[in-house]
PDB file of C-alpha atoms in Angstrom:
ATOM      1  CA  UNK R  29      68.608 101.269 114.078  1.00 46.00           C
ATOM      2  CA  UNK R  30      70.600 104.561 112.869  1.00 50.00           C
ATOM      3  CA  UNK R  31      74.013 105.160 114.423  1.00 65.00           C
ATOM      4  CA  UNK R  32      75.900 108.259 114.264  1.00 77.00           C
ATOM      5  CA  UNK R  33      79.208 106.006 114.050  1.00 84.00           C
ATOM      6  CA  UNK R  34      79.584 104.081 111.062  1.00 84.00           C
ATOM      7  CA  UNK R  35      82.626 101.980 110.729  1.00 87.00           C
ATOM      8  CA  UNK R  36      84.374  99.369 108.289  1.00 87.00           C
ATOM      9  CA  UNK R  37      86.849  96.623 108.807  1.00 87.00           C
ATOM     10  CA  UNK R  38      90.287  97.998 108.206  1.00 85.00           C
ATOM     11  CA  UNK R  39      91.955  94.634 107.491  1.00 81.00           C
ATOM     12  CA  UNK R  40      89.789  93.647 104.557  1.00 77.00           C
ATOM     13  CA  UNK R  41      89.535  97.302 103.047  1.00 79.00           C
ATOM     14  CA  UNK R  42      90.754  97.127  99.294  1.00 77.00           C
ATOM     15  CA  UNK R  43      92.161 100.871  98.418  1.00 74.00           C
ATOM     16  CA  UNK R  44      91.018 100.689  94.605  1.00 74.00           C
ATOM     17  CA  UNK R  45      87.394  99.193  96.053  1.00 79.00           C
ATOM     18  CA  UNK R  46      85.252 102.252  94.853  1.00 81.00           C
ATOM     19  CA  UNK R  47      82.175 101.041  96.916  1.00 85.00           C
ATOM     20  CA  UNK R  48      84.188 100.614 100.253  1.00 84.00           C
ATOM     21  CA  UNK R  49      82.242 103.248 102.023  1.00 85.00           C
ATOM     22  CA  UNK R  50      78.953 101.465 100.739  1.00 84.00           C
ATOM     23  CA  UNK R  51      77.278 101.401 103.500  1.00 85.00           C
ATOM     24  CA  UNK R  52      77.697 104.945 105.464  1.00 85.00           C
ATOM     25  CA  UNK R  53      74.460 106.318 106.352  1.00 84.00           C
ATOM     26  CA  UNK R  54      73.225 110.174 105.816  1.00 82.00           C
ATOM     27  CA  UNK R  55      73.717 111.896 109.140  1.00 82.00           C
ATOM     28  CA  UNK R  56      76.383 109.856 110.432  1.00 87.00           C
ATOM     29  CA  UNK R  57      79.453 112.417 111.845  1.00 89.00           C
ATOM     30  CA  UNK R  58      82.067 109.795 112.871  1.00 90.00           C
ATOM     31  CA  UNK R  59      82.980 107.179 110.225  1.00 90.00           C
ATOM     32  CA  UNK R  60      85.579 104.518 111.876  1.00 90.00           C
ATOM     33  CA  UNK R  61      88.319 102.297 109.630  1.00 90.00           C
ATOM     34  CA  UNK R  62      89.124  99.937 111.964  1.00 89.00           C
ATOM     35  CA  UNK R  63      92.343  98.045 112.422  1.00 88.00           C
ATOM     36  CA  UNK R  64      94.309  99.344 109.729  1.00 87.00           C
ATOM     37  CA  UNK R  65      96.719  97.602 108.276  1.00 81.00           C
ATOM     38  CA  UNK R  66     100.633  98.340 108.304  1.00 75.00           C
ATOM     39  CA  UNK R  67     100.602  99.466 104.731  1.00 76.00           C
ATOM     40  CA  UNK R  68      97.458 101.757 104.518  1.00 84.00           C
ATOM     41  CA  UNK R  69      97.165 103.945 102.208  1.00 84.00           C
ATOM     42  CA  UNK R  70      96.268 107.240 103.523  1.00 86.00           C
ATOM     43  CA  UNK R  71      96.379 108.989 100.002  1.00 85.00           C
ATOM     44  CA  UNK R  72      93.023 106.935  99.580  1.00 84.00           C
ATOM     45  CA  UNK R  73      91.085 109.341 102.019  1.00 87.00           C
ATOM     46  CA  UNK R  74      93.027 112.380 101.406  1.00 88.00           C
ATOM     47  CA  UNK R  75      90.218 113.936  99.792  1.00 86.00           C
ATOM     48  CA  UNK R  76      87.699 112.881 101.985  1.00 87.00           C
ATOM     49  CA  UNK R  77      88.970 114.333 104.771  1.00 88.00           C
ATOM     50  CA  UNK R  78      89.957 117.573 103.251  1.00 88.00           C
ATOM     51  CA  UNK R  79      87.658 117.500 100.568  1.00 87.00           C
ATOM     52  CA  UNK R  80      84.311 116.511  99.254  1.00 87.00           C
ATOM     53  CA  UNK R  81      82.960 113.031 100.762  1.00 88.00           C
ATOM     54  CA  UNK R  82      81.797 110.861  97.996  1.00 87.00           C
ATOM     55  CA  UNK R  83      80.133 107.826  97.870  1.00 87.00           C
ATOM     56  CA  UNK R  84      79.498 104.721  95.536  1.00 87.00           C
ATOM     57  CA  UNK R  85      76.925 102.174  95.861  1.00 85.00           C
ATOM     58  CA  UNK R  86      76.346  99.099  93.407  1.00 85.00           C
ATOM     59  CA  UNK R  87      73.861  99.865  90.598  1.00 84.00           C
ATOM     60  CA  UNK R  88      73.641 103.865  92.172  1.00 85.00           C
ATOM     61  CA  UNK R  89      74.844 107.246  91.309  1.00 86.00           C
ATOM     62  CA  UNK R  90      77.080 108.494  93.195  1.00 86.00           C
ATOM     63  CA  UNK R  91      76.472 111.130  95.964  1.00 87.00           C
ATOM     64  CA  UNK R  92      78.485 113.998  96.882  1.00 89.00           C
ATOM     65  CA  UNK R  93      78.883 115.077 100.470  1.00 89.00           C
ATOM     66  CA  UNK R  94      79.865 118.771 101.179  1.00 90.00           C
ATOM     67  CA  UNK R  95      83.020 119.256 103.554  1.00 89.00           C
ATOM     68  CA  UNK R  96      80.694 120.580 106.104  1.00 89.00           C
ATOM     69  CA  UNK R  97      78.047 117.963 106.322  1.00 89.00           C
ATOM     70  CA  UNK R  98      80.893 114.892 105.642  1.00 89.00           C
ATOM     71  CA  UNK R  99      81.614 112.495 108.822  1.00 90.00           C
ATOM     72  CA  UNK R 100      84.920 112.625 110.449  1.00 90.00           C
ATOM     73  CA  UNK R 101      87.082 110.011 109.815  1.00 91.00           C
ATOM     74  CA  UNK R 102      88.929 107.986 112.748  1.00 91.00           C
ATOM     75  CA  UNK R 103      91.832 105.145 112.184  1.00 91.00           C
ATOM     76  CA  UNK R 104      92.580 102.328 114.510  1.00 89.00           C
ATOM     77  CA  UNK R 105      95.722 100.472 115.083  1.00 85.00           C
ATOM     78  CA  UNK R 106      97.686  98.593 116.865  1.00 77.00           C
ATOM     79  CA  UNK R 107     100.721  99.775 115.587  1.00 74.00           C
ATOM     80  CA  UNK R 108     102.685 102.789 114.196  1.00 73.00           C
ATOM     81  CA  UNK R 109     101.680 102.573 110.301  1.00 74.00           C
ATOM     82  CA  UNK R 110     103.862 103.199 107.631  1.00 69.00           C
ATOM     83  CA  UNK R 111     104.334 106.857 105.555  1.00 69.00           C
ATOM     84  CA  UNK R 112     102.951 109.018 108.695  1.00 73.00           C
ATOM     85  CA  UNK R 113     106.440 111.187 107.996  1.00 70.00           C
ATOM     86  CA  UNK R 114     104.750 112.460 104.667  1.00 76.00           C
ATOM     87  CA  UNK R 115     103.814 116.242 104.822  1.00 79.00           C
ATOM     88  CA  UNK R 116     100.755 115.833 102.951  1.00 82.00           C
ATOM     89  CA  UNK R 117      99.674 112.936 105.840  1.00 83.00           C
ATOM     90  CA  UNK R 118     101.124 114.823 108.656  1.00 79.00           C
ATOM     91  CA  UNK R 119      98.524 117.732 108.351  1.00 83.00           C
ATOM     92  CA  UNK R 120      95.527 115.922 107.958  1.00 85.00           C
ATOM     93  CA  UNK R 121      96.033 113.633 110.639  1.00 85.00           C
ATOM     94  CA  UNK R 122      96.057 114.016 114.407  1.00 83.00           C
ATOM     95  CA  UNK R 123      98.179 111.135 116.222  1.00 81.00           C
ATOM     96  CA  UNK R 124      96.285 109.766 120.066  1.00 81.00           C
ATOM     97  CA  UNK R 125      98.360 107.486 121.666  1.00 78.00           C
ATOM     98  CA  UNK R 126      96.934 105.014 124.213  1.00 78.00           C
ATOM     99  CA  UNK R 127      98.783 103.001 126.739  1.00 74.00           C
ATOM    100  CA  UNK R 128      98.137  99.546 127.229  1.00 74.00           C
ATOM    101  CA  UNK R 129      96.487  99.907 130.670  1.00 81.00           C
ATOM    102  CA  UNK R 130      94.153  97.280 130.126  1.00 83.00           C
ATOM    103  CA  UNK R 131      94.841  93.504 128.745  1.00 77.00           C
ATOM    104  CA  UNK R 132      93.828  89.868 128.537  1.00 77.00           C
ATOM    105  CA  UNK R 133      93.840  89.367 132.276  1.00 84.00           C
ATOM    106  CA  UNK R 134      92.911  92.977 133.467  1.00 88.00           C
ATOM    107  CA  UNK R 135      89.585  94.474 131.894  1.00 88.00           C
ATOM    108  CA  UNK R 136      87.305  96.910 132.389  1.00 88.00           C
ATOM    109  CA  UNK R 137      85.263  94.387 134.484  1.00 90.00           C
ATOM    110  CA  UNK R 138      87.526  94.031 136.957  1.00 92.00           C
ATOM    111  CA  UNK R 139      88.501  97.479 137.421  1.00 91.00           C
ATOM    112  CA  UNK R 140      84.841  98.487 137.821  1.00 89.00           C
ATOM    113  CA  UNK R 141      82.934  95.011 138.559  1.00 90.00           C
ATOM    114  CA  UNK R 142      81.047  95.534 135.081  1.00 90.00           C
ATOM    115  CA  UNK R 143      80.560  95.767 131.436  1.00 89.00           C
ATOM    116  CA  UNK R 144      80.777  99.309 129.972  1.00 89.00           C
ATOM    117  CA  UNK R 145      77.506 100.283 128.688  1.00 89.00           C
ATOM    118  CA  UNK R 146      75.748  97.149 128.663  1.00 89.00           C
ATOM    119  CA  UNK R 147      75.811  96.864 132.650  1.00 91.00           C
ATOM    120  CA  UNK R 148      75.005 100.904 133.303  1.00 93.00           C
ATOM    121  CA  UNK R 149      72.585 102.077 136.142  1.00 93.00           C
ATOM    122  CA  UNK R 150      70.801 105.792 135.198  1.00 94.00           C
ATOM    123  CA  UNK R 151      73.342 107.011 137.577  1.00 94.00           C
ATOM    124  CA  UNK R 152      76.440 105.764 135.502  1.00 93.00           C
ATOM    125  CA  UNK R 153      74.975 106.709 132.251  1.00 94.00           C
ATOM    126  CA  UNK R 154      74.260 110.621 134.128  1.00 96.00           C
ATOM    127  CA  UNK R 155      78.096 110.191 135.208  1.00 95.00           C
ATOM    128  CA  UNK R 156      79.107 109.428 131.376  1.00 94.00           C
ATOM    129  CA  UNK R 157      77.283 111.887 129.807  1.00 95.00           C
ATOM    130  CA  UNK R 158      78.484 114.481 132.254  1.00 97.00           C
ATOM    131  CA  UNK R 159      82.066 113.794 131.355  1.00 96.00           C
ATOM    132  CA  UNK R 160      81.676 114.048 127.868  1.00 94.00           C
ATOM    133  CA  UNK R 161      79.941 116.822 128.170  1.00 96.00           C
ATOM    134  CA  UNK R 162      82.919 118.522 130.221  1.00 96.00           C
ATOM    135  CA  UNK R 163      85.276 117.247 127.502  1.00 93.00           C
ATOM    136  CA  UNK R 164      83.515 118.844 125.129  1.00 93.00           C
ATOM    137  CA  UNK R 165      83.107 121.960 126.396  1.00 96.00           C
ATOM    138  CA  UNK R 166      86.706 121.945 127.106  1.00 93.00           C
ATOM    139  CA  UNK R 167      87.502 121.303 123.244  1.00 91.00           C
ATOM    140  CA  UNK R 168      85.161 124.008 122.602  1.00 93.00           C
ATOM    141  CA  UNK R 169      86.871 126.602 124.922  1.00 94.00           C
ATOM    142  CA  UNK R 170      90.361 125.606 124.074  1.00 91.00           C
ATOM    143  CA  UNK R 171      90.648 123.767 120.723  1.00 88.00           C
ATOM    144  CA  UNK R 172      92.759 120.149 120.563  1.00 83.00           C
ATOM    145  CA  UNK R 173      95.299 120.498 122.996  1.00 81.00           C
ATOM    146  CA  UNK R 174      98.905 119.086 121.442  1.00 78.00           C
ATOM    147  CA  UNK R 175     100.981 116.676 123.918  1.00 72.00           C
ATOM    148  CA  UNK R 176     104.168 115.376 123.501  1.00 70.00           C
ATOM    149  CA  UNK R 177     104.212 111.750 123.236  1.00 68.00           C
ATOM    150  CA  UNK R 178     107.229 109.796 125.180  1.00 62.00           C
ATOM    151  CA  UNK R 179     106.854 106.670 122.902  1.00 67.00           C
ATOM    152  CA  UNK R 180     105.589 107.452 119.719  1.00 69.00           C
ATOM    153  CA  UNK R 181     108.858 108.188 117.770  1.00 68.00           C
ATOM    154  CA  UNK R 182     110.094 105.214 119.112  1.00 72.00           C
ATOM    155  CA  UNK R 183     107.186 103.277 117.929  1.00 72.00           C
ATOM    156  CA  UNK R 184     107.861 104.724 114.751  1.00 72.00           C
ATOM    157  CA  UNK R 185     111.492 103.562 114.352  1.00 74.00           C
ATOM    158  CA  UNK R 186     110.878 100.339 115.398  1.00 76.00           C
ATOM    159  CA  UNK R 187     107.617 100.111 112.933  1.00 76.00           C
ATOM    160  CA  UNK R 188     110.464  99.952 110.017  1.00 79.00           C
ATOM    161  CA  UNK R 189     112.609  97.093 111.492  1.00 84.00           C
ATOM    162  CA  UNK R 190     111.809  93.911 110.307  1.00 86.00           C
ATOM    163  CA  UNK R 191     110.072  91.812 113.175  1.00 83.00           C
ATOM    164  CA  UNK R 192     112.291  88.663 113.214  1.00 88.00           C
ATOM    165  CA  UNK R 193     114.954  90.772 113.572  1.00 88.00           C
ATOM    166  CA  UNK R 194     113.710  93.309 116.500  1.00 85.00           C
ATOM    167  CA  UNK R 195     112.554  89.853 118.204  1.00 84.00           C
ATOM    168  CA  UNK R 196     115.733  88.297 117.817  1.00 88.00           C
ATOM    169  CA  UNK R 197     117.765  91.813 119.057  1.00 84.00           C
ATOM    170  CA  UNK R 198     115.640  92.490 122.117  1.00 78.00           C
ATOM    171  CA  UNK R 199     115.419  88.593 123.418  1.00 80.00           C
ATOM    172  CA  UNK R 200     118.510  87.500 122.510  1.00 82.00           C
ATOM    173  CA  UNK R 201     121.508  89.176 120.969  1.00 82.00           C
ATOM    174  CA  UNK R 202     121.064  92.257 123.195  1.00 77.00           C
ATOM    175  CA  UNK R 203     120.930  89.955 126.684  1.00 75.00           C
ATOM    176  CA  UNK R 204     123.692  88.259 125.191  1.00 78.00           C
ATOM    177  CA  UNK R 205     126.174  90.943 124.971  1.00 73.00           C
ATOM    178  CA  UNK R 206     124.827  92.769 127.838  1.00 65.00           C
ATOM    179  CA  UNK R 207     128.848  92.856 128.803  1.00 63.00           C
ATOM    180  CA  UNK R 208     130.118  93.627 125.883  1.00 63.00           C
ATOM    181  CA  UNK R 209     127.940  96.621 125.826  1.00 60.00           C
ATOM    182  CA  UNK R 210     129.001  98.110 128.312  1.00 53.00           C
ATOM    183  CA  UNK R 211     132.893  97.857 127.321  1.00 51.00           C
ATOM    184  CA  UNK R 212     133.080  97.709 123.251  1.00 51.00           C
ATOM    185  CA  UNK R 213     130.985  99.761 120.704  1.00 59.00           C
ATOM    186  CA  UNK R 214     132.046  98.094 117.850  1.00 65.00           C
ATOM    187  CA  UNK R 215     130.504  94.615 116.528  1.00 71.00           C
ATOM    188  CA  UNK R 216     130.942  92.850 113.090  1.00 72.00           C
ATOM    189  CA  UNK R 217     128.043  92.808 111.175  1.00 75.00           C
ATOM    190  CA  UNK R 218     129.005  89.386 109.690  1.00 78.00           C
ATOM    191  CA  UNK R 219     129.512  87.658 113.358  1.00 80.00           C
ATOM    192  CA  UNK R 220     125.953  89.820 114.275  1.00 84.00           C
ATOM    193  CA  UNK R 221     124.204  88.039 110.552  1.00 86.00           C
ATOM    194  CA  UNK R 222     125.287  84.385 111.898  1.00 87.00           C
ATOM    195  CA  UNK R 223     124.297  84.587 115.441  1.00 88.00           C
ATOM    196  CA  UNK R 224     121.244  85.383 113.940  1.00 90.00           C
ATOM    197  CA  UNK R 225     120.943  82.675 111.124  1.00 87.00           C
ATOM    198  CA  UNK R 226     121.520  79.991 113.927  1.00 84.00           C
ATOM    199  CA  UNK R 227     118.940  80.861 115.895  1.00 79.00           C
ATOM    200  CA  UNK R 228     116.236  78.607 115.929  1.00 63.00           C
ATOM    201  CA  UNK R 229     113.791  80.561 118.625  1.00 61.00           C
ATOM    202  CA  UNK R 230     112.677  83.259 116.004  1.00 60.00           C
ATOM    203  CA  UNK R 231     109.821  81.353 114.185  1.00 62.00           C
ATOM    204  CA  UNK R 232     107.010  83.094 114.653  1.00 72.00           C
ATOM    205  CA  UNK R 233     107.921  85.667 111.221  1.00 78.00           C
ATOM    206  CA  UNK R 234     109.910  85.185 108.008  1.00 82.00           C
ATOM    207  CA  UNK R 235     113.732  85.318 108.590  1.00 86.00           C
ATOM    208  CA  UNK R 236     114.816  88.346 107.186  1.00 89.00           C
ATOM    209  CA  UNK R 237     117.374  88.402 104.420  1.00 89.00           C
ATOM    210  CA  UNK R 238     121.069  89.753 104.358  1.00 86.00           C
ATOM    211  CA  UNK R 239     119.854  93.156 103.546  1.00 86.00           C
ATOM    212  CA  UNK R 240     117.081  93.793 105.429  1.00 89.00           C
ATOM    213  CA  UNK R 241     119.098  92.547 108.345  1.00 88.00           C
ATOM    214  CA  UNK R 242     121.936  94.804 107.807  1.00 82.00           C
ATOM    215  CA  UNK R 243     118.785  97.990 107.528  1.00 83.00           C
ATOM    216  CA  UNK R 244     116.820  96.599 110.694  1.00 86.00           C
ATOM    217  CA  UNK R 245     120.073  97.043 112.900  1.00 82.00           C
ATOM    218  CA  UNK R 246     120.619 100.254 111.721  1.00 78.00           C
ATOM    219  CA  UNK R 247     117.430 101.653 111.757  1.00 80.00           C
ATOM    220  CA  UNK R 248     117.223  99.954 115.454  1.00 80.00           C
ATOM    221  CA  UNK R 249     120.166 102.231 116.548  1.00 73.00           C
ATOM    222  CA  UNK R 250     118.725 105.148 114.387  1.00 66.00           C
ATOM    223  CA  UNK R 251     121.280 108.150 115.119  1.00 47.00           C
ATOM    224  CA  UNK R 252     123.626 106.159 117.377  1.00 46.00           C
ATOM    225  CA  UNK R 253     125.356 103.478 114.819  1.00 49.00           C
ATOM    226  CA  UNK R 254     128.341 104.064 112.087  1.00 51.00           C
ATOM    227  CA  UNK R 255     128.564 101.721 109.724  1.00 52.00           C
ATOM    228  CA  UNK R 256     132.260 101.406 108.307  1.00 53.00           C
ATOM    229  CA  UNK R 257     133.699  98.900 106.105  1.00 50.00           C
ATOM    230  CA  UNK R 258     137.659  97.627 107.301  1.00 48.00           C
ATOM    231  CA  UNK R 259     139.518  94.629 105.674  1.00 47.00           C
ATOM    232  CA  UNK R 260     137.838  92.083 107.594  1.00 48.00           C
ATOM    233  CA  UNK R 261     133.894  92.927 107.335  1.00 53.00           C
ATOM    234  CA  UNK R 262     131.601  95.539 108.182  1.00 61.00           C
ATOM    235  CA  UNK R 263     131.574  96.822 111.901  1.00 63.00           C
ATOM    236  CA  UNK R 264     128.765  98.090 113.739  1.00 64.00           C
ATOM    237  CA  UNK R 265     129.249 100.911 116.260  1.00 61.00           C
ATOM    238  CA  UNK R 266     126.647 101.484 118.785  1.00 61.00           C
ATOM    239  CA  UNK R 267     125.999 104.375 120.704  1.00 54.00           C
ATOM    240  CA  UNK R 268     125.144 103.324 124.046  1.00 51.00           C
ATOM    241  CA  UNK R 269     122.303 105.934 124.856  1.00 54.00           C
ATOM    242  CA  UNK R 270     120.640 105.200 121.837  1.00 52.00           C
ATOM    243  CA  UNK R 271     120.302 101.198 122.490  1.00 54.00           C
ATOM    244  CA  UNK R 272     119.177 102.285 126.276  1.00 51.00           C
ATOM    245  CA  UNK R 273     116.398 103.925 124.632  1.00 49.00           C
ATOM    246  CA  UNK R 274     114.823 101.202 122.918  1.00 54.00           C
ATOM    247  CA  UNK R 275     116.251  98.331 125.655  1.00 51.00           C
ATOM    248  CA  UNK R 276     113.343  97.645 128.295  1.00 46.00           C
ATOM    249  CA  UNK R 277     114.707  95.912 131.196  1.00 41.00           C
ATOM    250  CA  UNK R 278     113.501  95.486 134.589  1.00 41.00           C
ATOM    251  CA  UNK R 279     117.148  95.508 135.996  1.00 38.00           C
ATOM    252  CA  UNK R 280     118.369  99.053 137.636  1.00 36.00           C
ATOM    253  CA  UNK R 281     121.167  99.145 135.914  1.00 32.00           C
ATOM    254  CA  UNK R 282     120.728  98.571 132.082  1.00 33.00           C
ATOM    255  CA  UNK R 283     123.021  96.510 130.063  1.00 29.00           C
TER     256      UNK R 283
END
């Protein structure tokens, strides 16, 4: 059966695969890379999205779309991917944010008592295509509308920490020195680097070396940390607001 949507697994795609877009059909608008990974490369598709759309199949030529008849291209993740700060990336892409109102133990079926699509009266499919309808004629009478995201710089920060390290931070050091926080700014880097070589909790990724370390905490605190050397190690000082921002905690009072 012929789909408008065509999409491809995102975690298998190979960049230098020429024949990754194999199997998009003639006609299709939306073409969907799902679940990219942390490293894609969105040079790949520059020119597909800006450009020509071309396409390789085994033992074929190849066949040239025009701009105007080429699909749209969406990207899935479930996390901030590297290199979106690149100009050339920036103004091809347009970032949606979605919260995480839904999970393992509240779905769609219990919020409406069934399966989307699959378990649709007339009247729900009318209701659907209604409100699509409305959003498009929205986007039609007022172009995308920009929003300002509350989350997604932090998301991007954070993307470039290495995980052991933001685990071990956020569940341990940080709870740890809740105190401290609040009275002294300054921590050694070396004391900081041992804490978190002893701790046996953070198994779940690869430890992260001395170096990476030393980057993750000060990306972490990204534009409220100074980094100065004295006699006696490296010191660490932490601006308070800045480690509030990235601190979840259910308390009223934070650190």
């Amino acid at each position: 059966m012929f789909r408008i949507c065509g999409e491809i697994d995102g975690k298998d795609l190979k960049h230098e695969d020429r024949f990754c877009f194999s199997e998009y059909q003639h006609g299709q608008t939306i073409y969907a890379i799902q679940d990219i990974k942390k490293d894609f490369c969105f040079e790949s598709i520059y020119n597909k999205i800006t450009g020509k759309f071309i396409i390789e199949k085994k033992c074929k030529n190849k066949e040239v779309i025009s701009f105007d008849d080429a699909p749209k291209i969406i990207l899935t993740s479930n996390f901030i991917p590297r290199n979106l700060e690149q100009e050339s990336t920036k103004r091809r892409l347009v970032l949606l944010e979605l919260e995480n109102y839904y999970n393992s133990s509240f779905t769609p079926l219990d919020d409406f008592g069934n399966r989307f699509f699959y378990d649709w009266t007339q009247e729900e499919w009318a209701a659907f295509d209604a409100f699509m309808i409305k959003c498009v004629q929205k986007y039609m009478n007022n172009g995308f509308l920009q929003y300002q995201s509350a989350n997604l710089s932090k998301k991007k920060i954070l993307s470039n920490v290495n995980q052991s390290v933001l685990e071990w931070l956020e569940d341990k050091w940080i709870p740890q020195n809740r105190h401290e926080l609040n009275g002294v700014t300054g921590f050694m880097v070396k004391i900081m680097w041992d804490s978190y070589q002893d701790s046996h909790k953070f198994y779940r990724y690869a430890p992260a070396t001395r170096i990476a370390f030393t980057r993750s905490i000060m990306t972490y605190f990204q534009g409220g940390i100074v980094k100065k050397h004295l006699e006696k190690g490296d010191f660490v000082y932490v601006n308070l607001e800045e480690c509030i921002l990235f601190q979840n905690s259910d308390e009223k009072t934070q650190f």
